[in-house]
Tab-separated table of C-alpha atoms and ligand atoms in Angstrom:
chain	number	residue	atom	x	y	z
A	1485	MET	CA	-27.894	0.189	5.493
A	1486	ASN	CA	-24.528	-1.401	5.333
A	1487	SER	CA	-21.395	-0.590	7.310
A	1488	SER	CA	-17.778	-1.393	6.663
A	1489	THR	CA	-14.678	-0.700	8.731
A	1490	LEU	CA	-11.554	0.794	7.197
A	1491	ASN	CA	-8.751	-1.727	7.540
A	1492	SER	CA	-5.228	-0.408	7.678
A	1493	ASN	CA	-4.282	-2.451	10.712
A	1494	ALA	CA	-1.024	-4.172	11.509
A	1495	GLU	CA	-2.156	-7.596	10.365
A	1496	GLN	CA	-3.004	-6.333	6.927
A	1497	THR	CA	0.355	-4.562	6.620
A	1498	ILE	CA	2.179	-7.792	7.440
A	1499	ASP	CA	-0.038	-9.727	5.030
A	1500	SER	CA	0.563	-7.372	2.147
A	1501	GLU	CA	4.310	-7.417	2.885
A	1502	GLU	CA	4.240	-11.234	2.673
A	1503	ALA	CA	2.395	-11.040	-0.633
A	1504	ARG	CA	4.954	-8.525	-1.947
A	1505	ASP	CA	7.900	-10.707	-0.807
A	1506	LEU	CA	6.348	-13.754	-2.481
A	1507	ARG	CA	5.669	-11.864	-5.720
A	1508	ASN	CA	9.300	-10.655	-5.782
A	1509	THR	CA	10.629	-14.172	-5.094
A	1510	LEU	CA	8.521	-15.648	-7.904
A	1511	LEU	CA	9.616	-12.901	-10.287
A	1512	TYR	CA	13.330	-13.220	-9.468
A	1513	ALA	CA	13.179	-17.028	-9.665
A	1514	GLY	CA	11.563	-16.779	-13.099
A	1515	ILE	CA	14.149	-14.260	-14.299
A	1516	ILE	CA	17.115	-16.256	-12.898
A	1517	THR	CA	16.032	-19.565	-14.469
A	1518	ILE	CA	15.245	-18.072	-17.845
A	1519	GLY	CA	18.588	-16.194	-17.716
A	1520	LEU	CA	20.464	-19.409	-16.855
A	1521	SER	CA	18.729	-21.318	-19.613
A	1522	VAL	CA	19.555	-18.630	-22.194
A	1523	MET	CA	23.154	-18.673	-20.947
A	1524	ILE	CA	23.390	-22.472	-21.316
A	1525	LEU	CA	21.806	-22.404	-24.765
A	1526	ALA	CA	24.132	-19.651	-25.897
A	1527	THR	CA	27.346	-21.148	-24.531
A	1528	SER	CA	26.955	-24.896	-25.154
A	1529	PRO	CA	27.572	-24.795	-28.934
A	1530	LEU	CA	30.566	-22.473	-28.397
A	1531	VAL	CA	32.299	-24.285	-25.572
A	1532	ILE	CA	32.954	-27.628	-27.220
A	1533	SER	CA	34.008	-29.402	-24.041
A	1534	LEU	CA	30.682	-28.591	-22.307
A	1535	GLN	CA	28.235	-31.394	-22.913
A	1536	ILE	CA	25.179	-29.839	-21.262
A	1537	PRO	CA	22.000	-31.140	-22.901
A	1538	PRO	CA	20.209	-27.947	-24.026
A	1539	MET	CA	16.825	-29.584	-24.521
A	1540	GLU	CA	16.466	-30.880	-20.942
A	1541	THR	CA	17.834	-27.737	-19.310
A	1542	THR	CA	15.501	-25.551	-21.367
A	1543	LEU	CA	12.557	-27.732	-20.358
A	1544	LEU	CA	13.536	-27.373	-16.701
A	1545	ALA	CA	13.806	-23.575	-17.065
A	1546	LEU	CA	10.357	-23.642	-18.596
A	1547	CYS	CA	9.030	-25.663	-15.625
A	1548	SER	CA	10.480	-23.118	-13.227
A	1549	ALA	CA	8.978	-20.247	-15.227
A	1550	ILE	CA	5.590	-22.045	-15.120
A	1551	VAL	CA	5.877	-22.348	-11.316
A	1552	SER	CA	6.538	-18.570	-11.140
A	1553	VAL	CA	3.654	-17.682	-13.446
A	1554	LEU	CA	1.254	-20.029	-11.615
A	1555	GLY	CA	2.349	-18.563	-8.259
A	1556	ILE	CA	1.796	-14.984	-9.427
A	1557	TYR	CA	-1.564	-15.973	-10.922
A	1558	GLY	CA	-2.576	-17.624	-7.634
A	1559	LEU	CA	-1.484	-14.553	-5.700
A	1560	GLN	CA	-3.701	-12.380	-7.858
A	1561	ARG	CA	-6.633	-14.780	-7.443
A	1562	GLY	CA	-6.220	-14.648	-3.660
A	1563	TRP	CA	-4.954	-18.230	-3.118
A	1564	PRO	CA	-3.395	-18.708	0.366
A	1565	ILE	CA	0.073	-17.121	0.458
A	1566	LYS	CA	1.545	-19.897	2.629
A	1567	ALA	CA	0.320	-22.644	0.274
A	1568	ILE	CA	1.807	-20.862	-2.777
A	1569	SER	CA	5.104	-20.334	-0.910
A	1570	TRP	CA	5.404	-24.010	0.147
A	1571	THR	CA	4.516	-25.390	-3.266
A	1572	SER	CA	6.671	-23.067	-5.324
A	1573	LEU	CA	9.755	-23.310	-3.072
A	1574	THR	CA	9.553	-27.125	-2.934
A	1575	ALA	CA	9.128	-27.189	-6.722
A	1576	TYR	CA	12.159	-24.871	-7.188
A	1577	ALA	CA	14.311	-27.086	-4.910
A	1578	ILE	CA	13.428	-30.170	-6.978
A	1579	ILE	CA	13.884	-28.354	-10.307
A	1580	ILE	CA	17.307	-27.154	-9.096
A	1581	THR	CA	18.293	-30.743	-8.251
A	1582	MET	CA	17.297	-31.899	-11.741
A	1583	THR	CA	19.118	-28.932	-13.288
A	1584	ILE	CA	22.219	-29.889	-11.287
A	1585	HIS	CA	21.977	-33.397	-12.712
A	1586	TYR	CA	21.682	-32.202	-16.317
A	1587	THR	CA	24.438	-29.617	-15.953
A	1588	GLY	CA	27.087	-32.017	-14.652
A	1589	GLY	CA	25.933	-33.298	-11.236
A	1590	PRO	CA	28.717	-32.962	-8.656
A	1591	LEU	CA	30.881	-31.104	-11.183
A	1592	THR	CA	28.862	-27.859	-11.366
A	1593	PRO	CA	28.465	-24.809	-9.124
A	1594	MET	CA	24.657	-25.007	-9.586
A	1595	PRO	CA	24.013	-26.208	-5.948
A	1596	ALA	CA	24.635	-22.563	-4.990
A	1597	LEU	CA	21.069	-21.994	-6.193
A	1598	TYR	CA	19.846	-23.922	-3.117
A	1599	LEU	CA	21.125	-21.027	-1.002
A	1600	LEU	CA	18.812	-18.612	-2.823
A	1601	VAL	CA	15.841	-20.912	-2.244
A	1602	VAL	CA	16.481	-21.319	1.499
A	1603	VAL	CA	16.999	-17.562	1.971
A	1604	ALA	CA	13.671	-16.925	0.198
A	1605	ALA	CA	12.079	-19.678	2.357
A	1606	SER	CA	13.318	-18.069	5.564
A	1607	PHE	CA	11.549	-14.796	4.713
A	1608	LEU	CA	8.388	-16.420	3.385
A	1609	LEU	CA	8.012	-19.369	5.768
A	1610	GLY	CA	10.181	-18.523	8.778
A	1611	ARG	CA	13.044	-20.492	10.271
A	1612	GLN	CA	11.175	-23.798	10.393
A	1613	GLY	CA	10.091	-23.469	6.777
A	1614	ALA	CA	13.654	-22.652	5.701
A	1615	THR	CA	14.929	-25.744	7.558
A	1616	ILE	CA	12.377	-27.977	5.834
A	1617	ILE	CA	13.134	-26.523	2.370
A	1618	ALA	CA	16.882	-26.942	3.079
A	1619	PHE	CA	16.230	-30.619	3.953
A	1620	VAL	CA	14.168	-31.125	0.792
A	1621	SER	CA	17.094	-29.653	-1.182
A	1622	VAL	CA	19.885	-31.671	0.378
A	1623	VAL	CA	17.891	-34.929	0.472
A	1624	SER	CA	16.944	-34.595	-3.197
A	1625	TYR	CA	20.601	-33.808	-3.971
A	1626	ALA	CA	21.711	-36.944	-2.034
A	1627	LEU	CA	19.156	-39.011	-3.955
A	1628	MET	CA	20.451	-37.650	-7.262
A	1629	LEU	CA	24.068	-38.513	-6.320
A	1630	LEU	CA	23.009	-41.984	-5.157
A	1631	LEU	CA	21.122	-42.711	-8.388
A	1632	GLU	CA	24.123	-41.468	-10.380
A	1633	TYR	CA	26.454	-43.614	-8.242
A	1634	LEU	CA	24.300	-46.724	-8.707
A	1635	GLY	CA	24.081	-46.008	-12.431
A	1636	VAL	CA	20.247	-45.754	-12.357
A	1637	ILE	CA	20.573	-42.365	-14.021
A	1638	LYS	CA	23.468	-41.642	-16.281
A	1639	MET	CA	25.858	-39.030	-14.966
A	1640	VAL	CA	26.157	-36.087	-17.382
A	1641	LEU	CA	29.907	-35.537	-17.717
A	1642	ILE	CA	30.436	-31.980	-18.815
A	1643	TRP	CA	34.211	-32.155	-18.442
A	1644	ASP	CA	36.561	-34.969	-19.554
A	1645	ILE	CA	36.932	-36.328	-16.046
A	1646	THR	CA	37.020	-39.957	-15.034
A	1647	PHE	CA	36.418	-41.034	-11.465
A	1648	GLU	CA	38.506	-43.822	-10.007
A	1649	PRO	CA	35.971	-46.486	-8.913
A	1650	GLN	CA	37.598	-46.916	-5.439
A	1651	THR	CA	37.439	-43.210	-4.554
A	1652	ARG	CA	34.187	-42.391	-6.344
A	1653	GLY	CA	31.894	-43.065	-3.335
A	1654	ALA	CA	34.041	-41.051	-0.925
A	1655	LEU	CA	34.255	-38.151	-3.389
A	1656	LEU	CA	30.491	-38.072	-3.793
A	1657	ILE	CA	29.978	-38.045	-0.005
A	1658	ILE	CA	32.462	-35.161	0.365
A	1659	ASN	CA	30.689	-33.370	-2.453
A	1660	TRP	CA	27.314	-33.900	-0.779
A	1661	LEU	CA	28.667	-32.593	2.552
A	1662	ALA	CA	30.125	-29.536	0.789
A	1663	VAL	CA	26.635	-28.748	-0.508
A	1664	ALA	CA	24.528	-29.853	2.472
A	1665	ILE	CA	26.458	-28.087	5.259
A	1666	PRO	CA	26.376	-24.559	3.743
A	1667	THR	CA	22.728	-25.047	2.708
A	1668	LEU	CA	21.643	-26.084	6.208
A	1669	ILE	CA	23.745	-23.401	7.930
A	1670	THR	CA	22.382	-20.724	5.575
A	1671	SER	CA	18.814	-21.852	6.330
A	1672	GLN	CA	19.441	-21.340	10.070
A	1673	LEU	CA	21.234	-17.986	9.732
A	1674	ALA	CA	18.696	-16.593	7.279
A	1675	GLY	CA	15.870	-17.983	9.436
A	1676	VAL	CA	17.147	-16.184	12.548
A	1677	LEU	CA	17.622	-12.975	10.558
A	1678	ALA	CA	14.127	-13.159	9.073
A	1679	GLU	CA	12.591	-13.824	12.503
A	1680	ARG	CA	14.437	-10.835	14.019
A	1681	LEU	CA	13.310	-8.603	11.161
A	1682	LYS	CA	9.697	-9.718	11.636
A	1683	GLU	CA	9.892	-9.084	15.387
A	1684	THR	CA	11.344	-5.588	14.837
A	1685	ASN	CA	8.645	-4.884	12.274
A	1686	ALA	CA	5.898	-6.049	14.643
A	1687	GLU	CA	7.395	-3.934	17.482
A	1688	LEU	CA	7.457	-0.875	15.212
A	1689	ILE	CA	3.842	-1.404	14.208
A	1690	GLU	CA	2.810	-1.876	17.833
A	1691	SER	CA	4.630	1.269	18.982
A	1692	GLU	CA	3.026	3.238	16.130
A	1693	ARG	CA	-0.371	1.873	17.165
A	1694	MET	CA	0.214	2.917	20.793
A	1695	GLN	CA	1.386	6.357	19.706
A	1696	ASN	CA	-1.767	6.704	17.594
A	1697	SER	CA	-4.087	5.691	20.392
A	1698	LEU	CA	-2.317	8.108	22.767
A	1699	THR	CA	-2.718	10.932	20.240
A	1700	HIS	CA	-6.344	9.901	19.800
A	1701	MET	CA	-6.959	10.070	23.575
A	1702	ILE	CA	-5.307	13.491	23.928
A	1703	ILE	CA	-7.216	14.958	20.995
A	1704	HIS	CA	-10.465	13.423	22.217
A	1705	ASP	CA	-10.007	14.888	25.692
A	1706	LEU	CA	-9.284	18.316	24.199
A	1707	ARG	CA	-12.715	18.470	22.591
A	1708	ASN	CA	-14.780	18.867	25.775
A	1709	PRO	CA	-12.906	21.869	27.296
A	1710	ILE	CA	-12.785	23.625	23.903
A	1711	THR	CA	-16.536	23.080	23.445
A	1712	ALA	CA	-17.085	24.542	26.940
A	1713	VAL	CA	-14.909	27.582	26.099
A	1714	THR	CA	-16.624	28.304	22.744
A	1715	GLY	CA	-20.079	27.695	24.286
A	1716	SER	CA	-19.340	30.162	27.113
A	1717	LEU	CA	-18.034	32.737	24.623
A	1718	ASP	CA	-21.222	32.350	22.528
A	1719	LEU	CA	-23.343	32.892	25.640
A	1720	LEU	CA	-21.244	35.851	26.754
A	1721	LEU	CA	-21.615	37.530	23.350
A	1722	MET	CA	-25.350	36.847	23.264
A	1723	THR	CA	-26.103	38.129	26.766
A	1724	LEU	CA	-23.526	40.883	27.313
A	1725	GLY	CA	-22.499	41.739	23.741
A	1726	ASP	CA	-24.722	44.860	23.666
A	1727	LYS	CA	-23.222	46.247	26.866
A	1728	MET	CA	-19.613	46.008	25.590
A	1729	ASN	CA	-17.738	48.592	23.614
A	1730	GLY	CA	-16.548	47.818	20.061
A	1731	ASP	CA	-13.015	46.746	21.052
A	1732	GLN	CA	-14.257	44.402	23.752
A	1733	ARG	CA	-16.763	42.829	21.372
A	1734	ASN	CA	-14.097	42.378	18.678
A	1735	LEU	CA	-11.767	40.727	21.160
A	1736	LEU	CA	-14.498	38.336	22.185
A	1737	LYS	CA	-15.405	37.588	18.554
A	1738	ASN	CA	-11.749	36.841	17.767
A	1739	ALA	CA	-11.598	34.436	20.716
A	1740	GLN	CA	-14.859	32.819	19.569
A	1741	HIS	CA	-13.556	32.447	15.980
A	1742	SER	CA	-10.260	30.907	17.174
A	1743	GLY	CA	-12.120	28.555	19.503
A	1744	LYS	CA	-14.304	27.333	16.626
A	1745	MET	CA	-11.241	26.842	14.414
A	1746	LEU	CA	-9.612	24.820	17.189
A	1747	LEU	CA	-12.767	22.710	17.540
A	1748	GLY	CA	-12.771	22.064	13.783
A	1749	LEU	CA	-9.079	21.114	13.919
A	1750	VAL	CA	-9.682	18.690	16.798
A	1751	GLY	CA	-12.634	17.096	14.945
A	1752	GLU	CA	-10.609	16.644	11.771
A	1753	LEU	CA	-7.590	15.277	13.645
A	1754	LEU	CA	-9.845	12.796	15.456
A	1755	ASP	CA	-11.352	11.518	12.209
A	1756	ILE	CA	-7.994	11.286	10.421
A	1757	ASN	CA	-6.575	9.462	13.425
A	1758	LYS	CA	-9.520	7.035	13.449
A	1759	MET	CA	-9.131	6.357	9.728
A	1760	GLU	CA	-5.395	5.743	10.102
A	1761	ALA	CA	-6.090	3.305	12.945
A	1762	GLY	CA	-8.699	1.485	10.819
A	1763	LYS	CA	-11.456	2.334	13.313
A	1764	PHE	CA	-13.551	4.668	11.198
A	1765	GLU	CA	-16.871	3.156	10.198
A	1766	LEU	CA	-18.412	3.959	6.843
A	1767	HIS	CA	-22.211	4.038	6.946
A	1768	LEU	CA	-23.097	3.122	3.403
A	1769	GLU	CA	-26.453	3.755	1.794
A	1770	PRO	CA	-27.807	4.564	-1.674
A	1771	VAL	CA	-27.369	8.306	-2.164
A	1772	ASN	CA	-28.500	10.609	-4.955
A	1773	ILE	CA	-25.152	12.288	-5.462
A	1774	CYS	CA	-26.556	15.288	-7.347
A	1775	LYS	CA	-28.962	16.054	-4.527
A	1776	LEU	CA	-26.117	15.774	-2.004
A	1777	VAL	CA	-23.950	18.230	-3.984
A	1778	ALA	CA	-26.940	20.577	-4.441
A	1779	GLN	CA	-27.699	20.530	-0.690
A	1780	ASN	CA	-24.115	21.454	0.091
A	1781	THR	CA	-23.989	24.240	-2.496
A	1782	GLU	CA	-27.320	25.638	-1.273
A	1783	ALA	CA	-25.980	25.717	2.289
A	1784	MET	CA	-23.162	27.953	1.029
A	1785	ARG	CA	-25.182	30.223	-1.260
A	1786	ALA	CA	-26.007	32.917	1.316
A	1787	ALA	CA	-22.352	33.220	2.385
A	1788	ALA	CA	-21.298	33.323	-1.278
A	1789	GLU	CA	-23.724	36.137	-2.084
A	1790	LEU	CA	-22.506	38.103	0.907
A	1791	GLU	CA	-18.931	37.864	-0.395
A	1792	GLY	CA	-19.978	38.760	-3.924
A	1793	GLN	CA	-19.072	35.346	-5.316
A	1794	ASN	CA	-21.041	33.581	-7.980
A	1795	LEU	CA	-21.914	29.982	-7.060
A	1796	GLU	CA	-23.258	27.549	-9.641
A	1797	ILE	CA	-23.980	23.863	-9.969
A	1798	THR	CA	-23.871	22.415	-13.470
A	1799	ALA	CA	-24.090	19.210	-15.490
A	1800	CYS	CA	-25.896	17.223	-12.856
A	1801	SER	CA	-27.959	14.193	-13.772
A	1802	THR	CA	-30.430	13.506	-10.969
A	1803	GLU	CA	-30.534	9.796	-11.879
A	1804	THR	CA	-27.130	8.971	-10.435
A	1805	VAL	CA	-27.479	7.016	-7.199
A	1806	ILE	CA	-24.282	5.748	-5.609
A	1807	ASN	CA	-23.476	3.634	-2.582
A	1808	CYS	CA	-21.592	5.871	-0.152
A	1809	ASP	CA	-21.446	7.362	3.345
A	1810	PRO	CA	-23.489	10.568	2.854
A	1811	GLN	CA	-22.159	12.341	5.948
A	1812	LEU	CA	-18.532	11.759	5.040
A	1813	ILE	CA	-19.034	12.661	1.377
A	1814	SER	CA	-20.924	15.809	2.461
A	1815	ARG	CA	-17.874	16.821	4.444
A	1816	VAL	CA	-15.658	16.313	1.395
A	1817	ILE	CA	-17.942	18.452	-0.814
A	1818	SER	CA	-18.281	21.090	1.884
A	1819	ASN	CA	-14.487	21.164	2.497
A	1820	LEU	CA	-13.825	21.687	-1.207
A	1821	LEU	CA	-16.499	24.408	-1.463
A	1822	THR	CA	-15.248	26.132	1.707
A	1823	ASN	CA	-11.704	26.141	0.308
A	1824	ALA	CA	-12.938	27.559	-2.992
A	1825	PHE	CA	-14.673	30.403	-1.104
A	1826	LYS	CA	-11.770	30.935	1.258
A	1827	TYR	CA	-9.150	31.261	-1.466
A	1828	THR	CA	-11.178	32.937	-4.249
A	1829	PRO	CA	-11.237	36.737	-4.055
A	1830	GLU	CA	-14.487	38.751	-4.154
A	1831	GLY	CA	-16.235	38.713	-7.540
A	1832	GLY	CA	-14.897	35.266	-8.467
A	1833	ALA	CA	-16.910	32.295	-9.671
A	1834	ILE	CA	-17.253	28.848	-8.102
A	1835	THR	CA	-18.856	25.941	-9.945
A	1836	ALA	CA	-19.750	22.488	-8.651
A	1837	LYS	CA	-20.092	19.735	-11.240
A	1838	VAL	CA	-21.146	16.071	-11.110
A	1839	GLU	CA	-20.345	13.810	-14.063
A	1840	ARG	CA	-20.766	10.102	-14.633
A	1841	GLU	CA	-17.658	8.440	-16.080
A	1842	GLY	CA	-18.242	4.736	-16.695
A	1843	GLU	CA	-18.635	2.962	-13.383
A	1844	GLU	CA	-17.882	6.027	-11.269
A	1845	VAL	CA	-18.974	9.597	-10.689
A	1846	VAL	CA	-16.589	12.539	-10.634
A	1847	ILE	CA	-17.475	15.545	-8.491
A	1848	SER	CA	-15.524	18.723	-9.260
A	1849	VAL	CA	-15.336	22.120	-7.579
A	1850	ILE	CA	-13.935	24.735	-9.940
A	1851	ASP	CA	-12.855	28.199	-8.794
A	1852	THR	CA	-11.287	31.299	-10.264
A	1853	GLY	CA	-8.941	31.778	-7.306
A	1854	PRO	CA	-5.151	32.183	-7.166
A	1855	GLY	CA	-4.358	28.608	-8.310
A	1856	ILE	CA	-1.777	26.303	-6.765
A	1857	PRO	CA	1.887	26.255	-7.890
A	1858	PRO	CA	2.875	22.796	-9.279
A	1859	LYS	CA	5.333	22.025	-6.450
A	1860	TYR	CA	2.527	22.174	-3.854
A	1861	ARG	CA	-0.067	20.084	-5.719
A	1862	ASP	CA	0.769	16.758	-4.033
A	1863	HIS	CA	1.896	18.315	-0.760
A	1864	ILE	CA	-1.509	19.927	-0.001
A	1865	PHE	CA	-3.136	16.489	0.342
A	1866	GLU	CA	-0.678	15.561	3.105
A	1867	LYS	CA	-1.327	16.297	6.782
A	1868	PHE	CA	-0.734	20.030	7.513
A	1869	GLY	CA	0.306	20.598	3.886
A	1870	GLN	CA	-0.345	24.192	2.812
A	1871	VAL	CA	0.832	26.506	0.063
A	1872	LYS	CA	3.520	28.768	1.492
A	1873	GLN	CA	2.243	32.324	1.539
A	1874	ASP	CA	2.871	35.687	3.162
A	1875	GLY	CA	0.602	36.766	5.996
A	1876	PRO	CA	-1.345	34.736	8.528
A	1877	ARG	CA	-2.362	31.142	7.729
A	1878	GLN	CA	-5.994	30.779	6.786
A	1879	GLY	CA	-6.624	27.180	7.812
A	1880	THR	CA	-5.320	24.013	9.394
A	1881	GLY	CA	-3.997	22.078	6.403
A	1882	LEU	CA	-6.091	19.039	7.338
A	1883	GLY	CA	-9.228	19.439	5.215
A	1884	LEU	CA	-7.775	17.977	2.018
A	1885	THR	CA	-6.134	15.114	3.948
A	1886	LEU	CA	-9.562	14.126	5.231
A	1887	CYS	CA	-11.004	14.499	1.689
A	1888	LYS	CA	-8.304	12.199	0.284
A	1889	MET	CA	-8.855	9.562	2.974
A	1890	ALA	CA	-12.627	9.692	2.521
A	1891	ALA	CA	-12.381	9.340	-1.274
A	1892	ARG	CA	-9.880	6.466	-0.991
A	1893	ALA	CA	-11.969	4.772	1.714
A	1894	HIS	CA	-14.779	4.662	-0.863
A	1895	GLY	CA	-12.438	3.159	-3.479
A	1896	GLY	CA	-12.105	6.475	-5.314
A	1897	ASP	CA	-9.441	9.161	-5.555
A	1898	ILE	CA	-8.951	12.923	-5.411
A	1899	TRP	CA	-6.781	15.249	-7.496
A	1900	VAL	CA	-6.273	18.886	-8.405
A	1901	GLU	CA	-5.725	20.661	-11.710
A	1902	SER	CA	-4.694	24.253	-11.445
A	1903	GLU	CA	-3.267	27.223	-13.260
A	1904	VAL	CA	-1.554	29.875	-11.176
A	1905	GLY	CA	-3.466	33.154	-11.395
A	1906	LYS	CA	-6.469	31.549	-13.101
A	1907	GLY	CA	-7.960	29.056	-10.663
A	1908	SER	CA	-8.161	25.457	-9.528
A	1909	THR	CA	-10.325	22.414	-10.086
A	1910	PHE	CA	-10.480	19.965	-7.204
A	1911	ALA	CA	-12.135	16.717	-8.292
A	1912	PHE	CA	-12.804	13.389	-6.632
A	1913	SER	CA	-14.152	10.132	-7.976
A	1914	LEU	CA	-16.447	7.615	-6.284
A	1915	PRO	CA	-17.352	4.164	-7.617
A	1916	ILE	CA	-21.088	3.808	-8.155
A	1917	VAL	CA	-21.214	0.355	-6.536
A	1918	GLY	CA	-19.505	1.687	-3.420
A	1919	PRO	CA	-16.361	0.628	-1.607
A	1920	SER	CA	-15.048	-2.809	-0.800
A	1921	ASP	CA	-12.716	-3.216	2.187
A	1922	ALA	CA	-9.967	-4.610	-0.021
A	1923	LYS	CA	-9.715	-1.340	-1.887
A	1924	VAL	CA	-9.052	0.759	1.213
A	1925	GLU	CA	-5.529	2.111	1.099
A	1926	PHE	CA	-3.871	5.011	2.860
B	2106	LIG	P1	-6.753	24.531	4.987
B	2106	LIG	O1	-7.552	25.145	3.903
B	2106	LIG	O2	-7.509	24.404	6.259
B	2106	LIG	O3	-5.392	25.119	5.135
B	2106	LIG	P2	-6.757	22.176	3.342
B	2106	LIG	O4	-6.151	20.838	3.578
B	2106	LIG	O5	-8.209	22.234	3.040
B	2106	LIG	O6	-6.428	23.024	4.627
B	2106	LIG	O7	-5.971	22.887	2.164
B	2106	LIG	C1	-4.550	22.790	2.154
B	2106	LIG	C2	-3.972	23.973	1.402
B	2106	LIG	O8	-4.268	23.868	0.010
B	2106	LIG	C3	-4.535	25.309	1.810
B	2106	LIG	O9	-3.871	25.812	2.941
B	2106	LIG	C4	-4.244	26.142	0.578
B	2106	LIG	O10	-2.906	26.582	0.607
B	2106	LIG	C5	-4.406	25.146	-0.562
B	2106	LIG	N1	-5.743	25.213	-1.188
B	2106	LIG	C6	-6.777	24.391	-0.944
B	2106	LIG	N2	-7.835	24.702	-1.713
B	2106	LIG	C7	-7.452	25.734	-2.491
B	2106	LIG	C8	-8.079	26.493	-3.527
B	2106	LIG	N3	-9.331	26.245	-3.896
B	2106	LIG	N4	-7.359	27.478	-4.105
B	2106	LIG	C9	-6.096	27.721	-3.727
B	2106	LIG	N5	-5.433	27.043	-2.773
B	2106	LIG	C10	-6.096	26.062	-2.145
């Protein structure tokens, strides 16, 4: 037997946010560089006075696009996020410096691109990372100006400007300062902002975690007194039920029914709460899914016959063995069957079906009940989501939430197809190989 814990903890949330931020940065960087390159290619033949070399700038745009594609590829292959962030941001800073050189050196507004890189660095690598990337940018820019000044690399003059030799050095220093100061200041401001945002995020996650554990404690403590109340009512009915008159017995039965509903609600809330906190353990084992569905349908048959409903199980291949938590999946099947009985009027038909579809099985419960109006079809899978109806509520609105979490925890999904007045089909899928932690998502 194998067990796996559902992970939706704070760390994972932060991790996936980092991955999302990095993916966005890589995408935007790719789009910006390709856009700039297209712009240069399109304008250089038109604007005669611009002498930007299209070949070199296009090659640099290509390099930047390769960095983006490699980064996104690495992200998908699970390479360390920090390593991808450091490498790609350093590469962008150097590519920007070379682009600045080929688009006119100190004469272009291209150094503004450094600001974008340091802002991205502050969110991906924190304040320290942003400072280092800002230094890489301004040092590489200084090196470029120095090499241009010494004549090691030829300055690309995009305008007809000539520098007086006596003032050339001073002008280049002023130019460097005009680029370096805003870049370094931006790295600090953006770094502070990113750190504050991270702190606020972590505080929010912590307060949500505390709220969850408080709710968990309250619900847990409710279970014992409710069990005592329902147990006493059972005993009272068993021992003194005969001596009571009809009204008294009905009152007691109502109290017993409500107590059991409350106990069910507490149990479901506890499990949902555990799953949300990532503390619910799946006990995985090979399970014959057809047998499991048949056991659950058999358990309901007597009640179905009493209510005059026809219960069937069809299209079941006994070969299909899947890796799942049998207790949890039993609860999903039983919840769906109970709902079908609860909402289908007398004389209706309920069918349970198991089908193999590629690498997964799909279990469906089909009824001839009232159906679900389209606007409620997503809402009923949310906590306390119910179809609005006249008269007293029939349930808690938590059963389908638990079903959805259980299916997703196994790497599957749940959905409903329905026609108002004709009936509903609730179906959920489960991968045959079983769940992997990475797939767990709520
Ligand atoms: P509960 O049944 O305890 O209210 P569920 O989460 O199991 O909670 O179901 C949510 C709502 O979805 C129900 O209140 C009901 O309005 C609707 N529903 C569920 N199953 C069916 C069904 N088979 N036919 C019609 N409506 C249904």
